PDB file of C-alpha atoms and ligand atoms in Angstrom:
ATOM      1  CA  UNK V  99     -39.460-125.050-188.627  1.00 92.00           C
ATOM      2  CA  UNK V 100     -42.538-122.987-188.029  1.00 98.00           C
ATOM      3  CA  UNK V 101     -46.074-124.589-188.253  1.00 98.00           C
ATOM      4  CA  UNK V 102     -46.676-122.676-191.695  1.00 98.00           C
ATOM      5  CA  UNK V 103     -43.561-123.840-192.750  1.00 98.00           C
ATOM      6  CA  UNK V 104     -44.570-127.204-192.136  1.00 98.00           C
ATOM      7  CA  UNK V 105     -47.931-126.603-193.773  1.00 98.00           C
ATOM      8  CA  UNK V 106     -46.357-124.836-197.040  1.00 98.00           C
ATOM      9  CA  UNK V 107     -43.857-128.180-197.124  1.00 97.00           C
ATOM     10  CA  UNK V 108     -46.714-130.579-196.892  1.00 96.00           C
ATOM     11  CA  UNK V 109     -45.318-132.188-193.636  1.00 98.00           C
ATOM     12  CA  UNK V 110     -48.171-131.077-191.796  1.00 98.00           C
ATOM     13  CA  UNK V 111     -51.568-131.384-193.685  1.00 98.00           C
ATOM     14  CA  UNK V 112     -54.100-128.496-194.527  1.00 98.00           C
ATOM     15  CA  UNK V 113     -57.097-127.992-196.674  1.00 97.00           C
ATOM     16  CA  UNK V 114     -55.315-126.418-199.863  1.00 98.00           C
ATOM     17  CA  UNK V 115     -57.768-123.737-201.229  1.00 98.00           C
ATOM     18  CA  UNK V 116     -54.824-122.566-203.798  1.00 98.00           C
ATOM     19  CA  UNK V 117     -50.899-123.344-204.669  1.00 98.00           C
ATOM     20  CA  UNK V 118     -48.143-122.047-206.432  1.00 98.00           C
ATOM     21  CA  UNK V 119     -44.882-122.259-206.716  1.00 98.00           C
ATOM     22  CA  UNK V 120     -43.964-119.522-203.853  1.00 98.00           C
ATOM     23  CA  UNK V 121     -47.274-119.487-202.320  1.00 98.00           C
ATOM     24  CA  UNK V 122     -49.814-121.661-200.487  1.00 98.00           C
ATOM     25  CA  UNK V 123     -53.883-120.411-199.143  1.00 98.00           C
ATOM     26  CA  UNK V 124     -55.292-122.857-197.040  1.00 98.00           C
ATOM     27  CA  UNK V 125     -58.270-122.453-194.753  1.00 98.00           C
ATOM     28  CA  UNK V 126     -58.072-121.358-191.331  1.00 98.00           C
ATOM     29  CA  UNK V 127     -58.373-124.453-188.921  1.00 98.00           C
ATOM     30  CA  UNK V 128     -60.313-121.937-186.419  1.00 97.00           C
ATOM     31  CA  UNK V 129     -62.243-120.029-188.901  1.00 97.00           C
ATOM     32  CA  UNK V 130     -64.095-116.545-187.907  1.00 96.00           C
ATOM     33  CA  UNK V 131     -66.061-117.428-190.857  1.00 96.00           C
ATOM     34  CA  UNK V 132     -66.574-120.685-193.223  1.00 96.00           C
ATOM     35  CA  UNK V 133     -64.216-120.168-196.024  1.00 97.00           C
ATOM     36  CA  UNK V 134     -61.831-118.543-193.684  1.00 97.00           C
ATOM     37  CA  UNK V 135     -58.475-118.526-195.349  1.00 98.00           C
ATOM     38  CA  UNK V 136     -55.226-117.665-195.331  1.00 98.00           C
ATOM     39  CA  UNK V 137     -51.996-116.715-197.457  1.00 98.00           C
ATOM     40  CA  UNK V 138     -48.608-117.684-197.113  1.00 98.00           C
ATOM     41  CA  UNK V 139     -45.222-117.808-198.625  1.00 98.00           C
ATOM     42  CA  UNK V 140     -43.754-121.191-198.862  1.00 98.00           C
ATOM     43  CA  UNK V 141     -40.487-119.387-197.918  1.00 98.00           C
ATOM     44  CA  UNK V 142     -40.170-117.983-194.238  1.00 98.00           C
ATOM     45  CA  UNK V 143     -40.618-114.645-193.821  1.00 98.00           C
ATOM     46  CA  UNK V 144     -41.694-113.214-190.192  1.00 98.00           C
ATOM     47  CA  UNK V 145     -43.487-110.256-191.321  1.00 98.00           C
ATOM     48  CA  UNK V 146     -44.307-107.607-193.359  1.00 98.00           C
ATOM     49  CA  UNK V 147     -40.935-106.090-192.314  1.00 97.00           C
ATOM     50  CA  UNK V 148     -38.925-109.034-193.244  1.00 98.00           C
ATOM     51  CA  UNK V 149     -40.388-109.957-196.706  1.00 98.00           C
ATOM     52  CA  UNK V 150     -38.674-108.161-199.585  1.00 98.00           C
ATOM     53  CA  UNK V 151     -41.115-106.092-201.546  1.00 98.00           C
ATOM     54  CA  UNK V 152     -40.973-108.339-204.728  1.00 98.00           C
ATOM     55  CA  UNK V 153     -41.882-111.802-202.933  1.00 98.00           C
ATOM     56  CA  UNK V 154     -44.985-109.660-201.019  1.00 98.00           C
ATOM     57  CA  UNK V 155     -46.232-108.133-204.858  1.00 98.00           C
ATOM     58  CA  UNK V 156     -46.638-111.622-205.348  1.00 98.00           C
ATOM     59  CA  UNK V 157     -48.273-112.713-202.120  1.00 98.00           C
ATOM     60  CA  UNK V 158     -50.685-109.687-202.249  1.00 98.00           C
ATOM     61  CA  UNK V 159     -51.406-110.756-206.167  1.00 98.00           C
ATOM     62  CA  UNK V 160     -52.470-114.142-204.954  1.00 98.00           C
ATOM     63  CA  UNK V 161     -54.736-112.625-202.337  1.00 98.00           C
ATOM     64  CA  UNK V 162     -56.304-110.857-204.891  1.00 98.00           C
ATOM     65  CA  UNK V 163     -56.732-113.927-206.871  1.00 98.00           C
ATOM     66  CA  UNK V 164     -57.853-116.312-204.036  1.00 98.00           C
ATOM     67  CA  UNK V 165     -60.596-113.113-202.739  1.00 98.00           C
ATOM     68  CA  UNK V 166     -62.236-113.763-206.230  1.00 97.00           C
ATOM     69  CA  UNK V 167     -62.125-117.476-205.706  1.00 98.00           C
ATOM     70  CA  UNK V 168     -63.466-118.051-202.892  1.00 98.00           C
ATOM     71  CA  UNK V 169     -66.081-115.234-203.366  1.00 97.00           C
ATOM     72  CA  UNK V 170     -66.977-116.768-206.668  1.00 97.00           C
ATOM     73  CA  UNK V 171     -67.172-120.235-205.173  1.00 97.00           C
ATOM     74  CA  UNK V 172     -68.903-119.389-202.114  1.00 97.00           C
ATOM     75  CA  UNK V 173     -71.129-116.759-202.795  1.00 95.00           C
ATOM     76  CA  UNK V 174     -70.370-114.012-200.096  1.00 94.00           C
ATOM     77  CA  UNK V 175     -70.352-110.354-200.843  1.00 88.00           C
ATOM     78  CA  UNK V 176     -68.039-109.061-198.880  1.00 96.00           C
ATOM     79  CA  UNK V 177     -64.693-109.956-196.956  1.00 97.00           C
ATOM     80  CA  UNK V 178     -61.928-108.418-194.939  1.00 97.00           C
ATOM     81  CA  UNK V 179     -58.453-109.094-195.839  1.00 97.00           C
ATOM     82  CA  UNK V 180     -56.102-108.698-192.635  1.00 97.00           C
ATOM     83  CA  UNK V 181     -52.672-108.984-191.760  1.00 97.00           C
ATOM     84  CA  UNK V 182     -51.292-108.779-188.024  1.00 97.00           C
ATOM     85  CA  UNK V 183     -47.823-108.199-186.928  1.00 97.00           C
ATOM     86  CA  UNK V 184     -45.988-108.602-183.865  1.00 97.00           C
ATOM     87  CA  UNK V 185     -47.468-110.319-180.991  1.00 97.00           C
ATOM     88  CA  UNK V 186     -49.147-107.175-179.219  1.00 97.00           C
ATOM     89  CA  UNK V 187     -51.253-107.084-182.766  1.00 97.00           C
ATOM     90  CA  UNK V 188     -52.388-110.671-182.404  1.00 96.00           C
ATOM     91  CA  UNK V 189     -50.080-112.291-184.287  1.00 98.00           C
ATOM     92  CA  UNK V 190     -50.142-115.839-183.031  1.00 98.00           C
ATOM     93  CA  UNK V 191     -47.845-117.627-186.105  1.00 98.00           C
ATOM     94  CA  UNK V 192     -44.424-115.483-186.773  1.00 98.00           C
ATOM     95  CA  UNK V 193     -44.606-116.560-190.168  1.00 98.00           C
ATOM     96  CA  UNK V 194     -45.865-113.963-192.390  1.00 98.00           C
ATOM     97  CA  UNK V 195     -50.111-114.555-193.421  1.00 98.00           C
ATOM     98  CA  UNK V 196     -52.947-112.339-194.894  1.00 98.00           C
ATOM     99  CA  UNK V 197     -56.335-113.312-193.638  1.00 98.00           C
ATOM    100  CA  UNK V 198     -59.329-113.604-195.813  1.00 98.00           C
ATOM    101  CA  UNK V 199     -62.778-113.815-194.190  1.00 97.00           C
ATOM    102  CA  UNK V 200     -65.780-113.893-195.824  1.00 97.00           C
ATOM    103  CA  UNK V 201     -68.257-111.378-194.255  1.00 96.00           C
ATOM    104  CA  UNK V 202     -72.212-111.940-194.436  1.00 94.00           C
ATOM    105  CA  UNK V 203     -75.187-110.061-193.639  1.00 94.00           C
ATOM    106  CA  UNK V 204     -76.114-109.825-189.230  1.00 92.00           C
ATOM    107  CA  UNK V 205     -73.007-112.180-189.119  1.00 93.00           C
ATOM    108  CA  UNK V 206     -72.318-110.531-185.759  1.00 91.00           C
ATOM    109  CA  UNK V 207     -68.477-109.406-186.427  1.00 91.00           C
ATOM    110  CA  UNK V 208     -68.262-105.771-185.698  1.00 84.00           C
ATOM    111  CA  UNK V 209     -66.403-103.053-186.952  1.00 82.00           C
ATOM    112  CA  UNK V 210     -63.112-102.068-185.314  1.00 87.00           C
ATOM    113  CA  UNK V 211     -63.605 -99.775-182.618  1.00 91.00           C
ATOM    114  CA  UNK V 212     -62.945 -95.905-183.352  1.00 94.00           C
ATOM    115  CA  UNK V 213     -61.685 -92.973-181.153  1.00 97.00           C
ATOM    116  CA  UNK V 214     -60.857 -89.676-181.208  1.00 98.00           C
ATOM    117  CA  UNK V 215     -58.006 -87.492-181.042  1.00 98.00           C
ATOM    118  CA  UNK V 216     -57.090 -85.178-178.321  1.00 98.00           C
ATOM    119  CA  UNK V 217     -56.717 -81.144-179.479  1.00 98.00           C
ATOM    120  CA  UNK V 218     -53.292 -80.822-180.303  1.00 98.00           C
ATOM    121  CA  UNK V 219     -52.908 -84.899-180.817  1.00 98.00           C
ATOM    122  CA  UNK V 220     -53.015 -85.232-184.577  1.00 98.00           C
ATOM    123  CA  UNK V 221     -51.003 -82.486-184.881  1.00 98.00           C
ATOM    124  CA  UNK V 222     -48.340 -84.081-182.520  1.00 98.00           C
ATOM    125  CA  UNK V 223     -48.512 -87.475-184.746  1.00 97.00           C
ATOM    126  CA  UNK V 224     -48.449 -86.258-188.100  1.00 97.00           C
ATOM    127  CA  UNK V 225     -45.325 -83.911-186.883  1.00 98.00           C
ATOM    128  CA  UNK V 226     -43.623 -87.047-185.464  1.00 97.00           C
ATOM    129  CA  UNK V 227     -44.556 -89.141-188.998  1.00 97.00           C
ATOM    130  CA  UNK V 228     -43.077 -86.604-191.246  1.00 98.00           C
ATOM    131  CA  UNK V 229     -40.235 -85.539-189.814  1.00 96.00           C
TER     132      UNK V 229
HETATM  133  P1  5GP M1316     -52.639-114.770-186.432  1.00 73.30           P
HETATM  134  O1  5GP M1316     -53.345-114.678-185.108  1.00 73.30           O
HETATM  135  O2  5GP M1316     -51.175-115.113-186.276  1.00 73.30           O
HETATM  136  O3  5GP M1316     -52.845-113.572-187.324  1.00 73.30           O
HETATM  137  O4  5GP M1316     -53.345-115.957-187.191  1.00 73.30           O
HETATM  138  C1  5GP M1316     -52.959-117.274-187.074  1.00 73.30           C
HETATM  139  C2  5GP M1316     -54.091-118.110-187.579  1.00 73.30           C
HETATM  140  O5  5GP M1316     -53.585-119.403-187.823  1.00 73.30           O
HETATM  141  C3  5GP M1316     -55.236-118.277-186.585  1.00 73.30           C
HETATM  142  O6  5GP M1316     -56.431-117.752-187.133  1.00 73.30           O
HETATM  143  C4  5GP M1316     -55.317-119.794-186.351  1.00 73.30           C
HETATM  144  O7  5GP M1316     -56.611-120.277-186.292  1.00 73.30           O
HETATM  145  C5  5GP M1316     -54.564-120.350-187.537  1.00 73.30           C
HETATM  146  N1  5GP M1316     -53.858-121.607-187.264  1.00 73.30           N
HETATM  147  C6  5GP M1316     -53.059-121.865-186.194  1.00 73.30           C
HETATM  148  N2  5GP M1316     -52.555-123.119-186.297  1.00 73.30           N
HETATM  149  C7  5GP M1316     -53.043-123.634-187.450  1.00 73.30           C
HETATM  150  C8  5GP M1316     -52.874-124.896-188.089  1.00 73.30           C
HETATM  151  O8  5GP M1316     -52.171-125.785-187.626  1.00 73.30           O
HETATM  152  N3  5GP M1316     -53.521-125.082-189.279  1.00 73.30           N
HETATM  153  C9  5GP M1316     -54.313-124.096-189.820  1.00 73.30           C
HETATM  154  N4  5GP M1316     -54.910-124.390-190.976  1.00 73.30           N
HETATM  155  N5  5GP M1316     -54.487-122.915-189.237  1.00 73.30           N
HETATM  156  C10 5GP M1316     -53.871-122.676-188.073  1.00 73.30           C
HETATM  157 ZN1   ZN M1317     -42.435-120.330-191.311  1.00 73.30          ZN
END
């Protein structure tokens, strides 16, 4: 069984922020922020290709719901909500989790880095993407 498996089940303890019947948010144990949490599935899904779309309305619901929560409770004004998948995006757990991380003011966590296309590049992608 997977570590967040073992969280959802209660085998392993966590600091429950939130709990349903299909879902669990518990803080992060190494948090980018305090409040850092994040939102599972009790049931074992790998990612977002793996869940079926009706179990990840109701995951996405509850990250809605726990965003207000914690925001409420804690008093930031802004957070990011991320998701990774597959190892080469930095997903460490292959047990499907949203991220929620309160942001505040000069808190030092910059923005993702931007590029540019190439002449010709966009073209090439967005031919690729709808084709
Ligand atoms: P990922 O890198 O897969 O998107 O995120 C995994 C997250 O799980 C990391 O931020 C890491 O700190 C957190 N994490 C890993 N093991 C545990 C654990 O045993 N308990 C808790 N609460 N968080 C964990
Ligand atoms: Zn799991």
């Amino acid at each position: 069984m997977c570590i967040f498996c073992q969280i959802a089940s209660g085998e392993l303890p966590s600091y429950k922020v939130y709990e349903d019947e299909k879902t669990l948010a518990f803080l992060d144990i190494t948090p980018v922020s305090p409040g850092h949490t994040l939102v599972v599935t009790k049931t074992h899904y790998q990612d977002l290709e793996n869940i079926p779309e009706m179990e990840l309305v109701n995951l996405i619901k509850v990250v809605k719901k726990v965003s207000q929560l914690l925001k409420d409770k804690l008093g930031f004004n802004g957070y990011n909500v991320t998701n990774n998948n597959g190892v080469l995006a930095g997903q460490t757990i292959p047990h499907l989790h949203f991220h929620i991380i309160p942001r505040h003011a000069g808190d030092g966590h910059g923005p993702w880095q931007h590029g540019q296309y190439q002449p010709g590049e966009a073209e090439e992608i967005i031919k690729k993407i709808t084709s």
